[in-house]
Coordinates of C-alpha atoms in Angstrom, one line a residue:
W1 CA 74.7 -25.3 14.5
L2 CA 77.5 -23.9 12.3
F3 CA 74.9 -21.9 10.3
H4 CA 73.5 -20.5 13.5
R5 CA 77.0 -19.4 14.8
C6 CA 77.6 -17.6 11.5
Q7 CA 74.3 -15.8 11.8
V8 CA 75.2 -14.6 15.3
K9 CA 78.7 -13.4 14.1
I10 CA 77.2 -11.6 11.2
A11 CA 74.6 -9.9 13.4
C12 CA 77.3 -8.8 15.8
F13 CA 79.4 -7.4 13.0
V14 CA 76.5 -5.5 11.5
T15 CA 75.6 -4.1 14.9
L16 CA 79.2 -2.9 15.5
C17 CA 79.4 -1.3 12.1
A18 CA 76.1 0.5 12.6
G19 CA 77.4 1.8 16.0
A20 CA 80.6 3.0 14.5
I21 CA 78.8 4.8 11.6
Y22 CA 76.4 6.4 14.2
L23 CA 79.3 7.7 16.3
F24 CA 81.1 9.0 13.2
L25 CA 77.9 10.9 12.1
V26 CA 77.5 12.3 15.6
A27 CA 81.1 13.5 15.6
V28 CA 80.7 15.1 12.1
H29 CA 77.5 16.8 13.2
S30 CA 79.1 18.1 16.3
A31 CA 82.1 19.4 14.4
E32 CA 79.8 21.1 11.9
H33 CA 77.5 22.7 14.4
H34 CA 79.9 23.4 17.3
P35 CA 83.3 24.1 15.7
D36 CA 86.1 25.7 17.6
K37 CA 85.5 29.3 16.7
W38 CA 84.9 32.7 18.3
E39 CA 82.8 35.9 17.8
I40 CA 82.2 39.2 19.5
L41 CA 78.8 40.1 20.9
P42 CA 78.2 43.8 21.1
M43 CA 77.1 45.6 24.2
E44 CA 73.3 46.1 24.3
P45 CA 72.7 49.8 23.5
A46 CA 69.6 49.8 25.7
K47 CA 71.6 48.9 28.7
K48 CA 74.3 51.6 28.4
A49 CA 72.2 54.3 30.1
N50 CA 71.3 52.0 33.0
L51 CA 74.9 50.7 33.7
R52 CA 75.3 52.4 37.0
R53 CA 71.7 52.3 38.1
T54 CA 71.4 52.2 41.9
V55 CA 68.6 52.5 44.4
R56 CA 68.6 55.8 46.4
A57 CA 70.5 55.2 49.6
G58 CA 67.6 56.5 51.7
H59 CA 65.4 53.7 50.6
A60 CA 68.0 50.9 50.5
K61 CA 68.6 48.5 53.4
R62 CA 71.9 48.0 55.2
G63 CA 73.8 44.8 55.1
P64 CA 74.4 42.6 58.2
R65 CA 76.8 43.7 60.8
I66 CA 79.4 40.9 61.1
N67 CA 81.7 40.0 64.0
A68 CA 84.4 38.3 61.9
N69 CA 86.9 35.9 63.2
P70 CA 90.6 37.1 63.2
V71 CA 92.5 36.5 59.9
I72 CA 93.9 32.9 59.8
Y73 CA 97.4 32.5 58.2
S74 CA 98.6 29.3 56.5
R75 CA 101.5 27.2 57.7
F76 CA 103.5 24.6 55.8
P77 CA 104.1 21.5 58.0
R78 CA 107.9 21.7 58.0
H79 CA 108.2 19.2 60.9
L80 CA 107.2 16.5 58.4
C81 CA 109.9 17.4 55.8
F82 CA 112.6 15.1 57.3
N83 CA 110.4 12.4 58.7
T84 CA 112.5 9.2 58.7
D85 CA 109.7 7.2 57.0
R86 CA 110.0 9.6 54.0
V87 CA 113.7 10.5 53.9
V88 CA 116.1 7.7 54.8
N89 CA 119.2 8.9 56.7
G90 CA 118.1 12.5 56.0
T91 CA 118.2 15.3 58.6
E92 CA 117.4 19.0 58.2
S93 CA 121.0 20.1 58.7
K94 CA 122.2 17.5 56.2
C95 CA 119.6 18.0 53.5
C96 CA 119.5 21.8 53.7
S97 CA 123.2 22.2 53.5
E98 CA 124.1 19.7 50.8
S99 CA 123.9 20.7 47.1
S100 CA 122.4 17.3 46.2
E101 CA 118.7 17.5 46.5
S102 CA 117.6 14.2 44.8
V103 CA 117.3 12.2 48.0
C104 CA 115.7 14.8 50.3
F105 CA 113.3 16.7 48.1
D106 CA 110.7 16.2 45.3
M107 CA 108.0 18.3 43.6
F108 CA 106.0 18.7 46.8
W109 CA 108.7 18.6 49.6
T110 CA 110.9 21.2 48.0
K111 CA 114.0 22.8 49.4
E112 CA 112.3 26.2 49.3
R113 CA 109.5 24.9 51.6
C114 CA 111.5 22.8 53.9
C115 CA 114.6 24.9 54.3
P116 CA 113.6 28.6 54.9
T117 CA 116.1 31.1 56.1
A118 CA 116.1 32.1 59.8
A119 CA 114.3 35.3 58.9
E120 CA 111.6 33.5 57.0
R121 CA 111.0 30.7 59.5
D122 CA 107.4 30.8 60.9
V123 CA 107.3 34.6 60.4
I124 CA 104.4 36.3 58.7
R125 CA 105.5 39.4 56.8
P126 CA 104.3 42.5 58.6
E127 CA 103.2 44.0 55.2
F128 CA 101.1 40.9 54.5
K129 CA 99.5 41.0 57.9
A130 CA 98.7 44.7 57.5
C131 CA 97.3 44.0 54.0
A132 CA 95.1 41.1 55.3
D133 CA 93.7 43.2 58.2
D134 CA 93.0 46.2 56.0
L135 CA 91.2 44.0 53.5
Q136 CA 89.1 42.4 56.1
R137 CA 88.1 45.8 57.5
S138 CA 87.3 47.2 54.1
L139 CA 85.1 44.2 53.1
L140 CA 83.2 44.3 56.4
S141 CA 82.5 48.0 56.0
C142 CA 81.4 47.4 52.4
I143 CA 79.1 44.4 53.3
E144 CA 77.2 46.6 55.7
D145 CA 77.0 49.6 53.3
V146 CA 73.6 50.6 51.9
S147 CA 75.0 51.0 48.3
T148 CA 76.4 47.5 48.1
L149 CA 74.8 45.4 45.3
G150 CA 73.6 48.7 43.9
G151 CA 71.3 49.3 47.0
C152 CA 68.8 46.6 47.9
M153 CA 65.2 47.5 48.5
P154 CA 63.6 45.7 51.4
S155 CA 61.3 42.8 50.5
E156 CA 57.6 43.2 50.4
N157 CA 54.9 40.5 50.5
G158 CA 57.5 37.8 50.9
E159 CA 59.2 38.6 47.5
P160 CA 63.0 38.6 47.2
E161 CA 64.7 42.0 47.7
H162 CA 65.4 43.9 44.6
C163 CA 69.1 44.6 44.1
P164 CA 70.3 46.0 40.8
A165 CA 73.5 43.9 40.9
L166 CA 71.5 40.6 41.0
L167 CA 70.4 39.0 37.8
D168 CA 66.6 39.5 37.5
E169 CA 65.7 36.0 36.4
A170 CA 63.3 33.5 38.1
V171 CA 65.8 30.7 38.3
S172 CA 68.6 32.9 39.6
A173 CA 66.4 34.5 42.3
R174 CA 66.1 31.1 44.0
K175 CA 69.9 30.6 44.2
V176 CA 72.4 32.0 46.6
S177 CA 73.9 34.2 43.8
G178 CA 70.4 35.6 43.0
R179 CA 69.5 36.8 46.5
D180 CA 70.9 39.4 48.9
S181 CA 73.3 37.2 50.8
M182 CA 76.6 37.6 52.5
F183 CA 78.2 35.6 49.6
A184 CA 76.8 38.0 47.0
R185 CA 77.9 41.0 49.0
V186 CA 81.4 39.7 49.4
L187 CA 81.7 39.0 45.7
W188 CA 80.4 42.5 44.8
C189 CA 82.7 44.2 47.4
L190 CA 85.8 42.3 46.3
S191 CA 85.1 43.3 42.7
S192 CA 84.6 46.9 43.6
L193 CA 88.0 47.3 45.1
P194 CA 90.0 49.8 43.0
S195 CA 92.9 47.3 42.7
A196 CA 90.7 44.4 41.5
K197 CA 90.7 44.5 37.7
S198 CA 90.4 40.9 36.6
V199 CA 88.0 38.2 37.8
L200 CA 87.9 34.7 36.5
D201 CA 84.4 33.3 37.3
L202 CA 85.6 29.8 36.5
F203 CA 82.2 28.1 36.3
I204 CA 80.2 30.9 34.9
A205 CA 77.0 28.9 34.2
G206 CA 74.2 31.3 33.2
G207 CA 76.0 34.4 34.3
A208 CA 74.4 35.1 37.7
T209 CA 77.7 35.6 39.6
A210 CA 79.3 37.3 36.6
H211 CA 76.5 39.8 36.6
I212 CA 77.3 40.7 40.2
I213 CA 81.0 41.2 39.2
G214 CA 80.1 43.3 36.1
H215 CA 77.8 45.5 38.1
A216 CA 80.5 46.2 40.7
F217 CA 83.1 46.9 38.0
T218 CA 80.9 49.5 36.3
Q219 CA 80.0 51.5 39.4
L220 CA 81.0 55.2 39.4
S221 CA 83.0 54.7 42.6
S222 CA 85.2 51.9 41.3
G223 CA 84.8 51.9 37.5
I224 CA 86.4 55.2 36.5
G225 CA 89.7 54.6 34.7
K226 CA 89.5 50.9 35.5
D227 CA 90.6 48.5 32.8
W228 CA 88.5 45.6 34.0
H229 CA 88.1 42.1 32.6
I230 CA 85.8 39.1 33.4
A231 CA 86.1 35.6 32.0
G232 CA 84.5 32.2 32.6
Y233 CA 83.9 28.7 31.3
E234 CA 80.7 26.8 30.7
L235 CA 80.5 23.4 29.0
D236 CA 76.8 23.6 28.1
R237 CA 76.8 25.8 25.0
E238 CA 73.2 27.0 25.4
L239 CA 74.0 28.1 28.9
A240 CA 77.3 29.7 27.8
R241 CA 75.4 31.7 25.2
E242 CA 73.0 32.8 27.9
A243 CA 75.8 34.0 30.1
A244 CA 77.4 35.9 27.1
K245 CA 74.0 37.6 26.5
V246 CA 73.7 38.5 30.2
M247 CA 77.2 40.1 30.2
T248 CA 76.4 42.3 27.2
H249 CA 74.6 44.5 29.8
F250 CA 78.0 45.7 30.8
S251 CA 80.4 45.4 27.8
E252 CA 81.0 43.7 24.5
V253 CA 81.6 40.0 25.0
G254 CA 84.1 37.6 23.4
Y255 CA 82.3 34.3 22.9
W256 CA 84.9 31.6 22.4
Q257 CA 84.1 28.0 21.5
G258 CA 86.2 25.0 22.4
T259 CA 89.9 25.9 22.4
A260 CA 89.6 28.8 19.9
V261 CA 91.3 32.0 21.1
G262 CA 89.6 35.1 19.6
D263 CA 89.9 38.8 19.9
S264 CA 90.0 40.1 23.4
A265 CA 87.0 41.8 25.1
K266 CA 86.2 43.1 28.5
T267 CA 84.2 39.9 29.1
I268 CA 85.1 36.5 27.7
V269 CA 82.8 33.5 27.9
V270 CA 84.4 30.2 26.8
A271 CA 81.9 27.5 25.7
G272 CA 84.0 24.5 26.6
L273 CA 85.7 22.6 29.4
V274 CA 88.0 24.2 32.0
P275 CA 91.4 23.0 30.7
A276 CA 93.2 20.3 32.7
E277 CA 96.3 19.8 30.5
E278 CA 98.8 22.4 29.3
N279 CA 98.2 21.3 25.7
D280 CA 94.6 22.4 26.0
A281 CA 95.2 25.6 27.9
S282 CA 95.3 28.1 25.1
T283 CA 92.2 29.9 26.3
L284 CA 93.3 30.0 29.9
R285 CA 96.8 31.4 29.0
A286 CA 95.1 34.1 26.9
I287 CA 92.7 35.0 29.8
C288 CA 95.5 35.0 32.4
K289 CA 98.2 36.6 30.3
E290 CA 98.6 39.3 33.0
G291 CA 97.5 37.0 35.9
A292 CA 94.2 37.1 37.7
D293 CA 93.2 39.2 40.7
I294 CA 90.3 37.1 41.9
V295 CA 89.1 33.6 41.0
L296 CA 85.6 32.5 41.9
L297 CA 85.4 28.7 42.4
D298 CA 82.0 27.2 42.6
P299 CA 82.4 23.7 41.1
D300 CA 79.3 21.5 40.7
F301 CA 78.7 18.2 42.6
Q302 CA 81.6 15.7 42.0
V303 CA 83.5 18.1 39.8
L304 CA 86.7 17.6 41.8
M305 CA 89.0 19.4 39.3
Q306 CA 92.4 18.3 40.8
A307 CA 94.3 18.7 37.5
E308 CA 92.3 21.9 36.6
F309 CA 93.2 23.5 39.9
L310 CA 96.9 22.8 39.7
L311 CA 97.0 24.2 36.1
L312 CA 95.0 27.3 37.3
E313 CA 97.6 27.9 40.0
K314 CA 100.4 27.6 37.5
V315 CA 99.0 29.7 34.7
C316 CA 97.0 32.4 36.6
R317 CA 98.5 32.6 40.1
P318 CA 95.5 34.5 41.4
R319 CA 95.8 37.1 44.2
A320 CA 92.6 35.8 45.8
Y321 CA 90.2 32.8 45.7
L322 CA 86.6 33.1 46.7
I323 CA 85.5 29.4 47.1
N324 CA 81.8 28.5 47.5
N325 CA 80.2 25.3 48.9
I326 CA 83.2 24.3 50.9
N327 CA 81.1 22.4 53.4
L328 CA 79.3 20.2 50.9
P329 CA 80.3 16.6 49.9
A330 CA 82.3 16.3 46.7
H331 CA 82.6 20.1 46.1
G332 CA 85.5 22.6 46.5
G333 CA 86.3 22.4 50.2
W334 CA 89.5 20.5 49.5
M335 CA 91.0 23.4 47.6
R336 CA 90.7 25.6 50.7
E337 CA 92.5 22.9 52.8
T338 CA 95.2 22.5 50.2
L339 CA 96.0 26.2 50.0
M340 CA 96.1 26.6 53.7
Q341 CA 98.7 23.9 54.1
Y342 CA 101.2 26.1 52.1
D343 CA 102.9 29.2 53.3
G344 CA 101.8 32.6 52.1
W345 CA 98.0 32.5 52.4
A346 CA 95.5 34.2 54.6
E347 CA 91.8 33.3 55.2
I348 CA 90.2 36.8 55.3
L349 CA 86.5 35.9 55.8
T350 CA 84.2 32.9 55.9
G351 CA 80.5 32.7 56.0
V352 CA 77.4 30.8 55.1
A353 CA 74.3 31.5 53.0
P354 CA 71.0 29.4 53.0
D355 CA 70.1 27.4 50.0
F356 CA 66.9 29.3 49.0
M357 CA 65.8 26.4 46.8
L358 CA 65.5 23.9 49.7
R359 CA 62.3 24.3 51.6
G360 CA 60.3 21.8 53.7
L361 CA 63.1 19.3 54.0
K362 CA 61.9 15.8 54.8
D363 CA 65.1 13.9 53.8
G364 CA 67.7 14.0 56.6
A365 CA 70.6 13.6 54.2
R366 CA 69.4 16.6 52.1
S367 CA 69.7 18.8 55.2
I368 CA 73.5 18.8 54.6
F369 CA 72.8 21.1 51.6
A370 CA 70.6 23.6 53.5
L371 CA 73.6 25.9 54.2
R372 CA 76.3 26.8 51.7
A373 CA 79.6 27.8 53.3
W374 CA 82.2 30.0 51.5
T375 CA 85.7 31.3 52.2
L376 CA 88.0 34.1 50.9
L377 CA 91.7 33.3 50.7
V378 CA 94.3 35.9 49.7
R379 CA 97.9 35.2 48.6
D380 CA 101.0 37.0 49.8
H381 CA 102.1 38.4 46.5
G382 CA 104.9 40.6 47.8
E383 CA 105.4 44.3 48.1
G384 CA 102.9 46.7 46.6
R385 CA 100.4 43.9 45.6
C386 CA 97.8 44.2 48.3
L387 CA 94.2 43.9 47.1
A388 CA 93.2 46.5 49.8
Q389 CA 95.3 49.2 48.2

């Protein structure tokens, strides 16, 4: 019996040692083949002549005419600031007038949010309202324009429309970002605004949405004298490399791996995780050193990114968010709801696009994914910072 126990212990010890050695070798192999490093991929010479290729307007189809809802403005729930269940013996007059804030306020229920001046209380700045209305009108006009997405040729024989801004790949053509949809048109129109110069396509994947942005940035109408920048993250290194190659259609590309910060380029693809902690945010700080005009958020299923989103807000403070898949379970809809419970935000446009990959649905639960909803939110950044200008 004793001999048998010793044999079992020895076998367990050997197994643990073998496992530890295996993990060590995997780590060494990963470090050797995927170190934190960077490189610059040059722009493809063959693409330079075709940068601004468009379909002749007479042959292109118009986009949909949309009856958009009025702009919706966010409101912070100030009536909950001094709820007796949260603040014991605290009232608005007492908390807002006293210098001691430790009892009444915390990181969320701040004095700035709960104690606005009389001029600020429940008032939307006229300049912000005018900006939001102008932006909505501008985007609606652009969505309908025949030159949007480079001009889309009507489909023939059931094939997808040909739009120069869309990535011409078989996989992309079956996705929302690879077809002529309202989502693709809004992304292109946003990027073509003269004041939009930097876009963070946070989950860049294989580069389909970044390709739309790059095409908009390099159009004659919006690209002249425009110092534009595109950046994005992708954990799968093969897919990140594919995105970097796609973006050489429009510029040289900085390909950064892990947390390495390399030389800047018009396009930066980071092969690594979106940072969740400030200690790991060297790439994000480099990308957002001058802020970000637009952030495209299209997280995958169950990528909830609470910490990543808070860090993104702190480091980049984008002027606008375009959030996709807000109606799907375990996607990015919560970010829309979170921003709209603060002051200083406006929902400019919302819409849906069909999932072109779902056909002949037989599972009732899968029908939830048949439509992909999106929203465009814009921040009140103060005087002279309107995206529509």
